[in-house]
Short mmCIF file of C-alpha atoms in Angstrom, two decimals:
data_model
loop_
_atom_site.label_atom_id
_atom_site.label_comp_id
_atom_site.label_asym_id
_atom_site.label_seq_id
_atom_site.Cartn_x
_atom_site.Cartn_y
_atom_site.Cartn_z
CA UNK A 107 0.00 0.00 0.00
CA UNK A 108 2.99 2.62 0.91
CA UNK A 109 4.49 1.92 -2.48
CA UNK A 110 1.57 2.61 -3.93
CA UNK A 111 0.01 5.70 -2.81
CA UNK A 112 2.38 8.64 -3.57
CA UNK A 113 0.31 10.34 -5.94
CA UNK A 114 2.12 13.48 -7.02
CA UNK A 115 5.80 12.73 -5.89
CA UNK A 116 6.29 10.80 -9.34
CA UNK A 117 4.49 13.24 -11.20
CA UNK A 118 7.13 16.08 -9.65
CA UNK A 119 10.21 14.39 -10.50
CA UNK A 120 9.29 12.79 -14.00
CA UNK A 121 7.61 16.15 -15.49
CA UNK A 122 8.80 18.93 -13.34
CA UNK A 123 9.51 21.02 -16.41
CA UNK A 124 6.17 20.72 -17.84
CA UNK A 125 3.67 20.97 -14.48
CA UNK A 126 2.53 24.64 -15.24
CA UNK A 127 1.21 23.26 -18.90
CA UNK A 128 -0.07 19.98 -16.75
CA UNK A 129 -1.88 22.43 -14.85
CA UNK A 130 -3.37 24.08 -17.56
CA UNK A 131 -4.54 21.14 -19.21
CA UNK A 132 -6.40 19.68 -16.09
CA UNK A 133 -7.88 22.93 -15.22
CA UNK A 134 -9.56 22.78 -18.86
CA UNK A 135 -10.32 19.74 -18.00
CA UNK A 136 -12.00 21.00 -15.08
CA UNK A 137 -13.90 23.61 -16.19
CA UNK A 138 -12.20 25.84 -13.57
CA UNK A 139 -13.28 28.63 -14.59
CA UNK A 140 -17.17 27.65 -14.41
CA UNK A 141 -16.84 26.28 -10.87
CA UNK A 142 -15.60 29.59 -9.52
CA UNK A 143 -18.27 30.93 -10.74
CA UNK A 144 -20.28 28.41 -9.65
CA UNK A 145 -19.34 28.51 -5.75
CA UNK A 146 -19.86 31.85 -6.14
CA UNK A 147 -15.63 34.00 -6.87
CA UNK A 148 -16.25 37.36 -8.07
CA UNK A 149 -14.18 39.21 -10.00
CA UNK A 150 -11.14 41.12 -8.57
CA UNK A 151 -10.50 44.30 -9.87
CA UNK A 152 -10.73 43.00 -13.65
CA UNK A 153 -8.65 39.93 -13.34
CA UNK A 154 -10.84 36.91 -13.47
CA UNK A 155 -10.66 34.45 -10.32
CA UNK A 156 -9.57 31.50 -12.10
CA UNK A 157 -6.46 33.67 -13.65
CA UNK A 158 -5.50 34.69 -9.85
CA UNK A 159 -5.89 31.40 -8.22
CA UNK A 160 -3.66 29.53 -11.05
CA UNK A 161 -0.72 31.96 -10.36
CA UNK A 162 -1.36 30.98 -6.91
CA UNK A 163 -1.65 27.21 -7.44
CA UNK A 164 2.40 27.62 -9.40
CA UNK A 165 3.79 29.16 -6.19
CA UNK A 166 4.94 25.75 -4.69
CA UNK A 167 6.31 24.97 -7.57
CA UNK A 168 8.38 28.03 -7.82
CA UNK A 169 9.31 27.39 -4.42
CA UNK A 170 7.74 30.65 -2.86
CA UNK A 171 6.09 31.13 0.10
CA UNK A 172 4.58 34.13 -0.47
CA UNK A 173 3.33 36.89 -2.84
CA UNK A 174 5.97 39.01 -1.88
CA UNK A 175 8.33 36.29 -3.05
CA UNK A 176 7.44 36.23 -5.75
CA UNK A 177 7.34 39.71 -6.81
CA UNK A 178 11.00 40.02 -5.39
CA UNK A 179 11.36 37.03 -7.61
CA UNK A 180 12.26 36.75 -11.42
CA UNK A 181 9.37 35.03 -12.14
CA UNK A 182 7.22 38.14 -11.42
CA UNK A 183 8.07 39.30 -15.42
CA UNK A 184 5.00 35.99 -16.12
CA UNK A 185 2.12 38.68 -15.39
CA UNK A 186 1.19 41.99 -15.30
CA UNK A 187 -1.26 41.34 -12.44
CA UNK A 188 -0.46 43.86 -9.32
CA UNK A 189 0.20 42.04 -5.98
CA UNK A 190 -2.42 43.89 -4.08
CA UNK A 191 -4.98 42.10 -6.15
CA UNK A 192 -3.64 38.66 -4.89
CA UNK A 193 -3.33 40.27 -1.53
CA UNK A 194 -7.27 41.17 -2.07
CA UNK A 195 -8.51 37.70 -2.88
CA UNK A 196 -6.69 36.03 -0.27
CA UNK A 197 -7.65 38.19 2.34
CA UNK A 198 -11.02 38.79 1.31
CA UNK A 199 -13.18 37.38 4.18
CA UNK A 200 -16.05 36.60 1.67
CA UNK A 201 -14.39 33.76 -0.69
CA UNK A 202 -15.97 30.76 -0.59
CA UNK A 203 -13.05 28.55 -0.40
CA UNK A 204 -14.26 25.38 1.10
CA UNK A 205 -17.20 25.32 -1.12
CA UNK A 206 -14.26 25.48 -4.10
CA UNK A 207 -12.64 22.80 -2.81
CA UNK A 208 -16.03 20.56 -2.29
CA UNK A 209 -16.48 21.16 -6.32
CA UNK A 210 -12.94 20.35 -7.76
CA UNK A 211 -13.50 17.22 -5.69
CA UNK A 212 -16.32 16.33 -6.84
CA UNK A 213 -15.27 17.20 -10.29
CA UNK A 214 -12.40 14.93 -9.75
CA UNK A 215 -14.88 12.18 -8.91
CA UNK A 216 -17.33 12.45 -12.06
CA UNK A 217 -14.03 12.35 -14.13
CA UNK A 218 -12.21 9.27 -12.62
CA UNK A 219 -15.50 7.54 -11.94
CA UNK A 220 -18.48 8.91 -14.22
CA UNK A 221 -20.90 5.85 -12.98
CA UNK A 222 -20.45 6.55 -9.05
CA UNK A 223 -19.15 2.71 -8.75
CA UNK A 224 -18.46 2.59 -4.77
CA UNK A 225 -15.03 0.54 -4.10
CA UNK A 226 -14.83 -2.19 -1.62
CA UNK A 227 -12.60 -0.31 -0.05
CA UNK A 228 -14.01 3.06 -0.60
CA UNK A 229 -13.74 5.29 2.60
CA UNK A 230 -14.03 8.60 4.51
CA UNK A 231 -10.61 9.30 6.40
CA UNK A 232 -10.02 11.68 8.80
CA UNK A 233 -6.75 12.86 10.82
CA UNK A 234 -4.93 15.95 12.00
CA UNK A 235 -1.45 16.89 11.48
CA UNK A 236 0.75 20.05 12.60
CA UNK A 237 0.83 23.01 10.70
CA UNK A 238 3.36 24.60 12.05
CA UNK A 239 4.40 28.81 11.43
CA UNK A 240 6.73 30.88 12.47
CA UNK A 241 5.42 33.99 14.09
CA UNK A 242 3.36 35.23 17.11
CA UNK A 243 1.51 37.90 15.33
CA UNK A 244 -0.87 35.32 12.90
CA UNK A 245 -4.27 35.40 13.96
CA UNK A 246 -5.28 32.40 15.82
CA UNK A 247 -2.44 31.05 15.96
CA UNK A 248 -1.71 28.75 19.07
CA UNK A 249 0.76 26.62 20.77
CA UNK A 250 0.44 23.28 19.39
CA UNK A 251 1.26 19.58 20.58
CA UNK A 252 2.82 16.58 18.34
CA UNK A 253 1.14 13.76 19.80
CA UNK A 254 3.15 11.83 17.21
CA UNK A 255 6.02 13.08 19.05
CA UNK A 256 5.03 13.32 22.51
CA UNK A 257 7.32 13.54 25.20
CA UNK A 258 10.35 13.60 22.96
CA UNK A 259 9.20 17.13 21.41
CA UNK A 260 8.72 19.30 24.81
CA UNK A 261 9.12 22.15 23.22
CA UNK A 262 6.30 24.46 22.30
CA UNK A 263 5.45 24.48 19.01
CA UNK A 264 3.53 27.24 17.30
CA UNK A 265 0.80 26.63 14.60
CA UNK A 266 -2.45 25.15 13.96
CA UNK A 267 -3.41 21.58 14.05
CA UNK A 268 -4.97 20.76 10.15
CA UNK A 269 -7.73 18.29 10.39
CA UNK A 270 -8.68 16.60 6.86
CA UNK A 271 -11.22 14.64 5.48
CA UNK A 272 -10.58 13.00 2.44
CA UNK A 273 -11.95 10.27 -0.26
CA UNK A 274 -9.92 6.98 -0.96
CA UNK A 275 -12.20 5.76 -3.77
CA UNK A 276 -9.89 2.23 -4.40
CA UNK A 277 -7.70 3.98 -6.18
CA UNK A 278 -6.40 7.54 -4.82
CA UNK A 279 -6.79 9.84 -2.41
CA UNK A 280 -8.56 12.96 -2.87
CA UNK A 281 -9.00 15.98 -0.20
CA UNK A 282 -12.72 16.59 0.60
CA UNK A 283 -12.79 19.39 3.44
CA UNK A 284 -10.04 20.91 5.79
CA UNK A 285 -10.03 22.92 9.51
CA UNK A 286 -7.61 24.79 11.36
CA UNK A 287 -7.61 24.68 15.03
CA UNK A 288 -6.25 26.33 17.93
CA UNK A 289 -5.01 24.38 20.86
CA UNK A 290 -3.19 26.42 23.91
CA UNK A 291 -3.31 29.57 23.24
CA UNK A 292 -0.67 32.38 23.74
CA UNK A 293 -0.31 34.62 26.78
CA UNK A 294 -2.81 37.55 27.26
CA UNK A 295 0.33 39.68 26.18
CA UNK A 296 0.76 37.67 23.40
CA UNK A 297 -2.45 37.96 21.65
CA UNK A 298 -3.05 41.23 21.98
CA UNK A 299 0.40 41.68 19.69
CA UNK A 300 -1.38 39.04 17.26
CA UNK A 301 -3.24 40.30 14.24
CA UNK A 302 -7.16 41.44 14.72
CA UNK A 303 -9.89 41.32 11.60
CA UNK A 304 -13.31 42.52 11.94
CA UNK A 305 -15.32 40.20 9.53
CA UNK A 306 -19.02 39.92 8.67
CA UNK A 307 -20.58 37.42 11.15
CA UNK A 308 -22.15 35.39 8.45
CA UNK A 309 -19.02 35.86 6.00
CA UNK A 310 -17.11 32.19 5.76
CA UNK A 311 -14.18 33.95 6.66
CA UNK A 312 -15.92 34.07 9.92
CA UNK A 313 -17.55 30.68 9.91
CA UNK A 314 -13.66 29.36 9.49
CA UNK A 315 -12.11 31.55 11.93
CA UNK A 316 -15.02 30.59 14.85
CA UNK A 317 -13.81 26.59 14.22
CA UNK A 318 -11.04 27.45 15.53
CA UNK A 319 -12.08 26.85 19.02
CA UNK A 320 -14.18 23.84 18.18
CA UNK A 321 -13.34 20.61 19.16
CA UNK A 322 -12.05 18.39 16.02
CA UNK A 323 -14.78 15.33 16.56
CA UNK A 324 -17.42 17.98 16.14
CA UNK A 325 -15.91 19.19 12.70
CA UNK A 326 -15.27 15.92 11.86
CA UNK A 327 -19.05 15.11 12.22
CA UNK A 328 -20.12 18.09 9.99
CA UNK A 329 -17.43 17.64 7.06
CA UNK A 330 -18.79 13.69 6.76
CA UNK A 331 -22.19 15.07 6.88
CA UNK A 332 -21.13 17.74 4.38
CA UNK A 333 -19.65 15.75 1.84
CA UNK A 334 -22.83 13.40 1.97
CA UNK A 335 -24.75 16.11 1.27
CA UNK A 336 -22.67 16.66 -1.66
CA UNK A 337 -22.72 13.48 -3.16
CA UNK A 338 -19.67 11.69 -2.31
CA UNK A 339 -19.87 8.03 -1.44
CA UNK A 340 -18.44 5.25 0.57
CA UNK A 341 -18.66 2.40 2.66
CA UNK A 342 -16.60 3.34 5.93
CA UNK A 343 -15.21 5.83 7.44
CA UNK A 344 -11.49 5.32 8.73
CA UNK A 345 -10.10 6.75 11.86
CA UNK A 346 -7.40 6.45 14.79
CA UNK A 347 -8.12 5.81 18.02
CA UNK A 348 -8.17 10.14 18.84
CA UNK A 349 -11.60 10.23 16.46
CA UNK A 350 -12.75 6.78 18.39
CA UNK A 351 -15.38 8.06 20.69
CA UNK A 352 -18.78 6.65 20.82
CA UNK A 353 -20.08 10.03 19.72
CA UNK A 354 -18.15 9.74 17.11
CA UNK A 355 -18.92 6.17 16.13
CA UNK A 356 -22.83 6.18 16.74
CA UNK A 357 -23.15 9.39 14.32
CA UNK A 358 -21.10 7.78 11.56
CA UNK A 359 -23.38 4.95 11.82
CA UNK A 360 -26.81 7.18 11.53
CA UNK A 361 -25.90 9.22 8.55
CA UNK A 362 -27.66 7.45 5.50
CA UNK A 363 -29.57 5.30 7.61
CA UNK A 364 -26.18 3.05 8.39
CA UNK A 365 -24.87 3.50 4.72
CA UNK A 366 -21.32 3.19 6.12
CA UNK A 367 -18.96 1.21 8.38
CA UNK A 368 -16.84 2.54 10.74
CA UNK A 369 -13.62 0.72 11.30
CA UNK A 370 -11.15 2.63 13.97
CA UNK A 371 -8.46 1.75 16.33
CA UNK A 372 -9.30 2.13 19.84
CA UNK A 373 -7.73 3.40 23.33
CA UNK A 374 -7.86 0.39 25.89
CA UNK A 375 -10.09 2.62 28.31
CA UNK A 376 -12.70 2.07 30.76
CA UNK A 377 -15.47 1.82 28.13
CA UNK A 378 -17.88 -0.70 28.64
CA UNK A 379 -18.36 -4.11 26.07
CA UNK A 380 -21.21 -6.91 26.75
CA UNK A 381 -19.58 -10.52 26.36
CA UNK A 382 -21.30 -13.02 27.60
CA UNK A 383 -23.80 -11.01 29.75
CA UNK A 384 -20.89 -9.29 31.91
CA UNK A 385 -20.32 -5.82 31.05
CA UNK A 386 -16.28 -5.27 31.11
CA UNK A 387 -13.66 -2.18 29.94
CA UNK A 388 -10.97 -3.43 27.71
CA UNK A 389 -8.23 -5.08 29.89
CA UNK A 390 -10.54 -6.96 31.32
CA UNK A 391 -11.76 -8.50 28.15
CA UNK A 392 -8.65 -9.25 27.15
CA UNK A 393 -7.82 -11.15 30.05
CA UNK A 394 -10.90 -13.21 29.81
CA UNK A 395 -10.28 -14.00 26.10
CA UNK A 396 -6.12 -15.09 26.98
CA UNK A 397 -8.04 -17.07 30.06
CA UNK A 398 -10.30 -18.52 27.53
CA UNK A 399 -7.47 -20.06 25.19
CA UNK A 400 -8.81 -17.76 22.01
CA UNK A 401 -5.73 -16.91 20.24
CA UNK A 402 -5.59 -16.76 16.81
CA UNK A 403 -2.40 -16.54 14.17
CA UNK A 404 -2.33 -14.31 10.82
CA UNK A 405 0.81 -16.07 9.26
CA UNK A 406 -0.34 -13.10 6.17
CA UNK A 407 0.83 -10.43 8.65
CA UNK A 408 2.91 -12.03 11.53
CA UNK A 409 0.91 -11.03 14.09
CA UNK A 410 -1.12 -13.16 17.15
CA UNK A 411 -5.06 -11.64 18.11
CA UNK A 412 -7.99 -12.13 19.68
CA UNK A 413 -11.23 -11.93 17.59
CA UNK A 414 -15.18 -11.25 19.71
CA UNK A 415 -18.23 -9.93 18.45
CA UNK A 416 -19.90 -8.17 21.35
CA UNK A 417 -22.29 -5.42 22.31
CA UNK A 418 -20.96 -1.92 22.43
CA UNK A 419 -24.19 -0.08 25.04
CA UNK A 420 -22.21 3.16 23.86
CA UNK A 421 -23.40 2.91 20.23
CA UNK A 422 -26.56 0.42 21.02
CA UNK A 423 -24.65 -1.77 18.30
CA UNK A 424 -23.29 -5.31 17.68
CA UNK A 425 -19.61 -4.76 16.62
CA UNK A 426 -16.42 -6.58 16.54
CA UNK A 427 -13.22 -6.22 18.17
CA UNK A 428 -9.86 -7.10 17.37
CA UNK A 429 -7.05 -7.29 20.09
CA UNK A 430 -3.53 -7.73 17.46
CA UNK A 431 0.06 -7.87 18.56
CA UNK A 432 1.80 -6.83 15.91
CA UNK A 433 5.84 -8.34 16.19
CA UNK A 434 8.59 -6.41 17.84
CA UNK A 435 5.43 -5.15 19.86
CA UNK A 436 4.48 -5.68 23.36
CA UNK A 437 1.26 -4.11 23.64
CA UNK A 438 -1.89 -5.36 22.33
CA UNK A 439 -3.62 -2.84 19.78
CA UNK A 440 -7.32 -2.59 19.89
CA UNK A 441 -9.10 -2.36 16.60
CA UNK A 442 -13.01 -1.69 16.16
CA UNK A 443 -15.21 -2.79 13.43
CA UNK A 444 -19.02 -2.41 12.94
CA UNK A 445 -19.11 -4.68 10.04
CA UNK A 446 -19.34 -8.08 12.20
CA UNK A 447 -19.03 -9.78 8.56
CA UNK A 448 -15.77 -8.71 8.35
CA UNK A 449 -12.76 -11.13 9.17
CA UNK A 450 -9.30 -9.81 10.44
CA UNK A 451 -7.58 -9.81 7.26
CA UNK A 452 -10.13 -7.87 5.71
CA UNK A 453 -10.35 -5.33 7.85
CA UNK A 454 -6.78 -5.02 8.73
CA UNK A 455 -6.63 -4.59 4.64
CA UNK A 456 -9.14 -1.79 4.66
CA UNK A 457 -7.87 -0.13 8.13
CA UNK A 458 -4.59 0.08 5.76
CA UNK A 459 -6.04 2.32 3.33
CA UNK A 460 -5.79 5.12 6.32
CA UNK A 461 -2.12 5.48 5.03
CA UNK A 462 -2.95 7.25 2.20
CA UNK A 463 -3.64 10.42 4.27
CA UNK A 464 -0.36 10.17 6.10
CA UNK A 465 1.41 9.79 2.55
CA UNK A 466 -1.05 13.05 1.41
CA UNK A 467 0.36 15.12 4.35
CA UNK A 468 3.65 14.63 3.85
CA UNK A 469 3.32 14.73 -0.32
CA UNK A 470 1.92 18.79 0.34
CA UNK A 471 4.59 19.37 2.89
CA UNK A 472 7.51 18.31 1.18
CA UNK A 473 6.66 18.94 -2.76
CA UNK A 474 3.45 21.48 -2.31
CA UNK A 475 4.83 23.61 0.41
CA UNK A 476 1.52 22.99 3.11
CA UNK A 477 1.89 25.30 6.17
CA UNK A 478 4.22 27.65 4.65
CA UNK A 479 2.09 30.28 4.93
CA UNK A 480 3.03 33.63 6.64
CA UNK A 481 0.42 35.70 6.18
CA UNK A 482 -0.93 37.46 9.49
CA UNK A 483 -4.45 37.18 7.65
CA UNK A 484 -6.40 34.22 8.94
CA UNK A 485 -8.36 34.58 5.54
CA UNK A 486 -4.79 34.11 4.13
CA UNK A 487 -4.43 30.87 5.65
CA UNK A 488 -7.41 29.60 4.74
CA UNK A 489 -6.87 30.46 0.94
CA UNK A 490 -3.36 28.81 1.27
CA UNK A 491 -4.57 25.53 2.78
CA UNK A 492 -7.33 25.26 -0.13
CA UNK A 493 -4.95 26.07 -3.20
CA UNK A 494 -2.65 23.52 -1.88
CA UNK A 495 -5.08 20.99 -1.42
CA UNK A 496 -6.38 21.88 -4.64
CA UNK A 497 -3.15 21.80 -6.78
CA UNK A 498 -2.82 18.13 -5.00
CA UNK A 499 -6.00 17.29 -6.14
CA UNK A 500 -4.76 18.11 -9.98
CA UNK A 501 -1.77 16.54 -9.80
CA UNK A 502 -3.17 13.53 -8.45
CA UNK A 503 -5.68 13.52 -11.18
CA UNK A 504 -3.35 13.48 -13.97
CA UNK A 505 -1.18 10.67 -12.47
CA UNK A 506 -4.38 8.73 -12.44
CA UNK A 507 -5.31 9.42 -15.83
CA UNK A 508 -1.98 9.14 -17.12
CA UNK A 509 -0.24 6.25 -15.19
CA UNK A 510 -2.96 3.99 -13.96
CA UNK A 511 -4.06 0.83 -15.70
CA UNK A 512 -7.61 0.48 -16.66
CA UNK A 513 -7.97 -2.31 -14.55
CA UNK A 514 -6.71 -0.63 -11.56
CA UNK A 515 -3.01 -0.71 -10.11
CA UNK A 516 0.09 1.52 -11.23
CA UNK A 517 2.66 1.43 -14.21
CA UNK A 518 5.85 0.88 -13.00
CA UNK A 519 7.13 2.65 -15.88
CA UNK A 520 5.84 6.00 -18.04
CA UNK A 521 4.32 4.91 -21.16
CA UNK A 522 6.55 6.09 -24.09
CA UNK A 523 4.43 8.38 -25.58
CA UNK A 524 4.90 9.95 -21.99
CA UNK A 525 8.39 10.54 -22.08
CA UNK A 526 9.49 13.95 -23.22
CA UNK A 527 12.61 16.70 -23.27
CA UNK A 528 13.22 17.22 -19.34
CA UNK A 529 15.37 20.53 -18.43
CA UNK A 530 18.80 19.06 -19.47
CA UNK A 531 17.87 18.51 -22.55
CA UNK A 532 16.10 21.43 -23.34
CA UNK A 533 19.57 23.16 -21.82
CA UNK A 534 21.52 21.37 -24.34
CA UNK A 535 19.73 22.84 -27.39
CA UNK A 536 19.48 26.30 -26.33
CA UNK A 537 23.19 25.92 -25.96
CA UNK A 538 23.31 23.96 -29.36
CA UNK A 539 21.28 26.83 -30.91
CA UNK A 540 23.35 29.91 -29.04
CA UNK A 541 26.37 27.81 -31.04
CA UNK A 542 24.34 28.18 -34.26
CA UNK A 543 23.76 32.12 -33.95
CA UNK A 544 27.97 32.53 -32.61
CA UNK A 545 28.94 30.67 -35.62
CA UNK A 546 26.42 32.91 -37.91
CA UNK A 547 27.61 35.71 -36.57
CA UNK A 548 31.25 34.95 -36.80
CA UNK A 549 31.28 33.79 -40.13
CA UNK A 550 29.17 36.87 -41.79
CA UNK A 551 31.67 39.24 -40.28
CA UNK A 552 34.47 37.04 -42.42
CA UNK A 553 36.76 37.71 -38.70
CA UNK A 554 37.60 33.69 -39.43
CA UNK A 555 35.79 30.54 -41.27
CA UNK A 556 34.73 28.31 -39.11
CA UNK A 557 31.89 26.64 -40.85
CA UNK A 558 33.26 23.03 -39.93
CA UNK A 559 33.67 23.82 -35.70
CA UNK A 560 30.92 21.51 -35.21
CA UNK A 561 32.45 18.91 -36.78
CA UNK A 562 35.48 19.47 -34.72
CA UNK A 563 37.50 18.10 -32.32
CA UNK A 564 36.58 20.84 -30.37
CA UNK A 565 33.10 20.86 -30.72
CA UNK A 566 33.11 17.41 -29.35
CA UNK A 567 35.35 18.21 -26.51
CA UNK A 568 32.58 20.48 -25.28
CA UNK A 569 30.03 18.18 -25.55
CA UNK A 570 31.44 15.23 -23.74
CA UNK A 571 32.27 17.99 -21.11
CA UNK A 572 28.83 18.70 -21.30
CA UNK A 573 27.66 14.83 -21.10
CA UNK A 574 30.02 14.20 -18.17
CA UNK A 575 28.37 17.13 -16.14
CA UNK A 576 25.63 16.86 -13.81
CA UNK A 577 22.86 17.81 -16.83
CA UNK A 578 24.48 15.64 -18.77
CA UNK A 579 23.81 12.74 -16.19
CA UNK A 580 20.11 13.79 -16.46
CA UNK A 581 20.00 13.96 -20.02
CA UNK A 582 21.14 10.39 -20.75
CA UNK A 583 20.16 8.39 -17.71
CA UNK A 584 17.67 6.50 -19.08
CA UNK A 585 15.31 6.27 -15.52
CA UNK A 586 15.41 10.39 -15.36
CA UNK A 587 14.32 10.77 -18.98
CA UNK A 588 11.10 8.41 -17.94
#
């Protein structure tokens, strides 16, 4: 599954030199331009929308963090387009980003999958993960904890704390819905230094800003119910053991009248299960199942468990639980699933699938720039989240279009009408060509004849020069041309 889920990284490093015209093309595809409209973008001082938010969706891949990067950069000569009308759109309090985002999903989905087939494996996925910034003075920005981390990272960490919901569909991941959150915030003295907005109460800059300070399960709950709404589809909903409350679990379970599964891990707590008519927390089930001579072997996975159907009173539901110890482990790992039909290695299988948001986070961190951001405007933060996850959701798209089988699974290798010039080469004829015009030039004047230098020993000196160089390595490495 890890091998198989980095959707953009291949897409970056086999066609890096063409992504702006990739962009382009799946934007077309798209019909950008008609869903701003749709969600409801105005125009920005004469620029259209769509024209603004594709420069914006290219600043990753110029490596810029900001507008005023790139208008200090050389790249600002692309467009004649003033920086305070980026600055207006981004801080504009009014945009309806999420409702963007909802629509290129969903866009994505009637491409890849015009006859709303639901996967096996189709599911809802939620997590969190830092978003760290440098900077007291952002609005709403908190100190933040990397549970990940725990202990080892004592240090305070300023940021916000992302939490997305996504769509694997059986083939990709796509990103559905997004909040920011505060945890602890600063000192008194500290926020009064940070940056203050006033905003229209019922502007979505203001809806966005006010979930700040709600609590992640309740978000959760209203993206899933959200993207319902919408359309999207799936048959469970995927979550860690954070998300795995009973809350949590029993309103999963009433959207669509029970349409979906939830399958979660779980904290060994002092909830209550019914086996056997005695109502018992965790440990204690556990110890009746070792006392009980239950254990089980998955030679698939290497791994020893306990399997028991039993009554969860929390959700007033029949569900099944899975105690697993993994090797090189010493503590047993609780894992919940609704779907009683469901055996271990089937829903250990579809539990997997809740990688593919870990591989999405880092992917928009570490090609995509996620959470590098400075912008004091909380409006501005919002608009940077959505672009990103936006740009992933195009990228992702064209490696599905372009490197997927139809019957599902990956191409190990680009097909060959894929493979095209990459930067070296297109280095190498501009410096083939600037020969040309020297040689022109030289020869018109009648200074010296040298009509045959690229048939000389020269000539070829420079080129296996060239060859030998680092370009050159790129040029003719057969792996970096694919």
């Amino acid at each position: 599954m890890r091998g198989k889920t980095k959707e953009i990284e291949k897409v970056i490093q086999t066609h890096s030199f063409s992504i702006d015209s990739i962009i382009r093309d799946v934007m077309k595809t798209f019909n950008f331009r008609s869903l701003c409209h749709k969600v409801g973008f105005k125009k920005e001082q004469g620029y259209p929308v769509a024209d603004i938010i594709t420069l914006l969706l290219v600043f990753p891949l110029m490596l810029l963090n900001s507008v005023n990067a790139f208008y200090k950069s050389g790249y600002k000569q692309v467009t004649k387009m003033q920086k305070d009308t980026i600055y207006r759109l981004k801080n504009h309090a009014r945009m309806p980003w999420r409702n963007l985002l909802l629509h290129v999903s969903k866009q994505f989905q009637s491409l890849v999958n015009p006859d709303q087939d639901v996967d096996d494996k189709s599911a809802f996925i939620f997590d969190d993960t830092m978003d760290e910034r440098v900077g007291r003075r952002i609005e709403e920005v908190s100190y933040v904890h990397d549970h990940v981390a725990g202990r080892k990272k004592s240090k305070a960490t300023l940021g916000f704390k992302n939490l997305t919901m996504g769509l694997f569909d059986g083939k990709s991941f796509n990103p559905l819905d997004f909040s920011l959150h505060s945890e602890k915030k600063l000192y008194k003295k500290q926020r009064k230094e940070q940056y203050q907005k006033k905003r229209d109460p019922r502007s979505n800059g203001a809806k966005r800003k006010k979930e700040c300070d709600v609590d992640k399960i309740t978000n959760a709950i209203r993206m899933l119910k959200r993207a319902v709404k919408h359309g999207f589809k799936a048959k469970y909903v995927l979550v860690d053991s954070w998300f795995a409350s009973k809350d949590f679990i029993r309103t999963c379970r009433g959207v669509k009248d029970g349409a979906m599964h939830v399958i979660c891990a779980v904290r060994k707590d002092w909830r209550k299960y019914r086996y056997q008519g005695k109502d018992m927390h965790a440990k204690e089930l556990l110890k009746t199942l070792k006392s009980e001579g239950k254990e089980k072997r998955c030679r698939k996975r290497n791994t020893r468990y306990y399997e028991v159907t039993v009554y969860y009173p929390g959700i007033d539901e029949t569900v099944k639980l899975f105690f697993c110890r993994f090797p090189y482990q010493k503590e047993w790992r609780l894992y919940l699933s609704t779907d009683i039909s469901l055996s271990f290695i089937e829903t250990m299988d579809i539990y997997s699938v809740r990688w593919t948001i870990e591989v999405f986070f880092r992917e928009t961190k570490q090609h995509l720039r996620l959470g590098k951001c400075q912008s004091q405007d909380f409006d501005a933060q919002i608009a940077h989240v959505t672009t990103t996850y936006i740009l992933y959701a195009i990228l992702s798209y064209f490696r599905r279009v372009n490197d997927y089988e139809t019957l599902g699974g990956l191409f190990e290798e680009m097909k060959d009408d894929m493979v095209e010039k990459n930067m070296a080469q297109r280095l190498w004829e501009m410096f083939d060509e600037l020969l040309d015009v020297i040689i022109a030039a030289i020869s018109k004047s009648g200074a010296v004849d040298i009509h045959a230098f690229k048939t000389s020993e020269e000539y070829q000196y420079i080129k296996t020069l060239f060859e030998d160089s680092f370009l050159g390595h790129q040029l003719f490495d057969d792996d970096n041309v694919a």
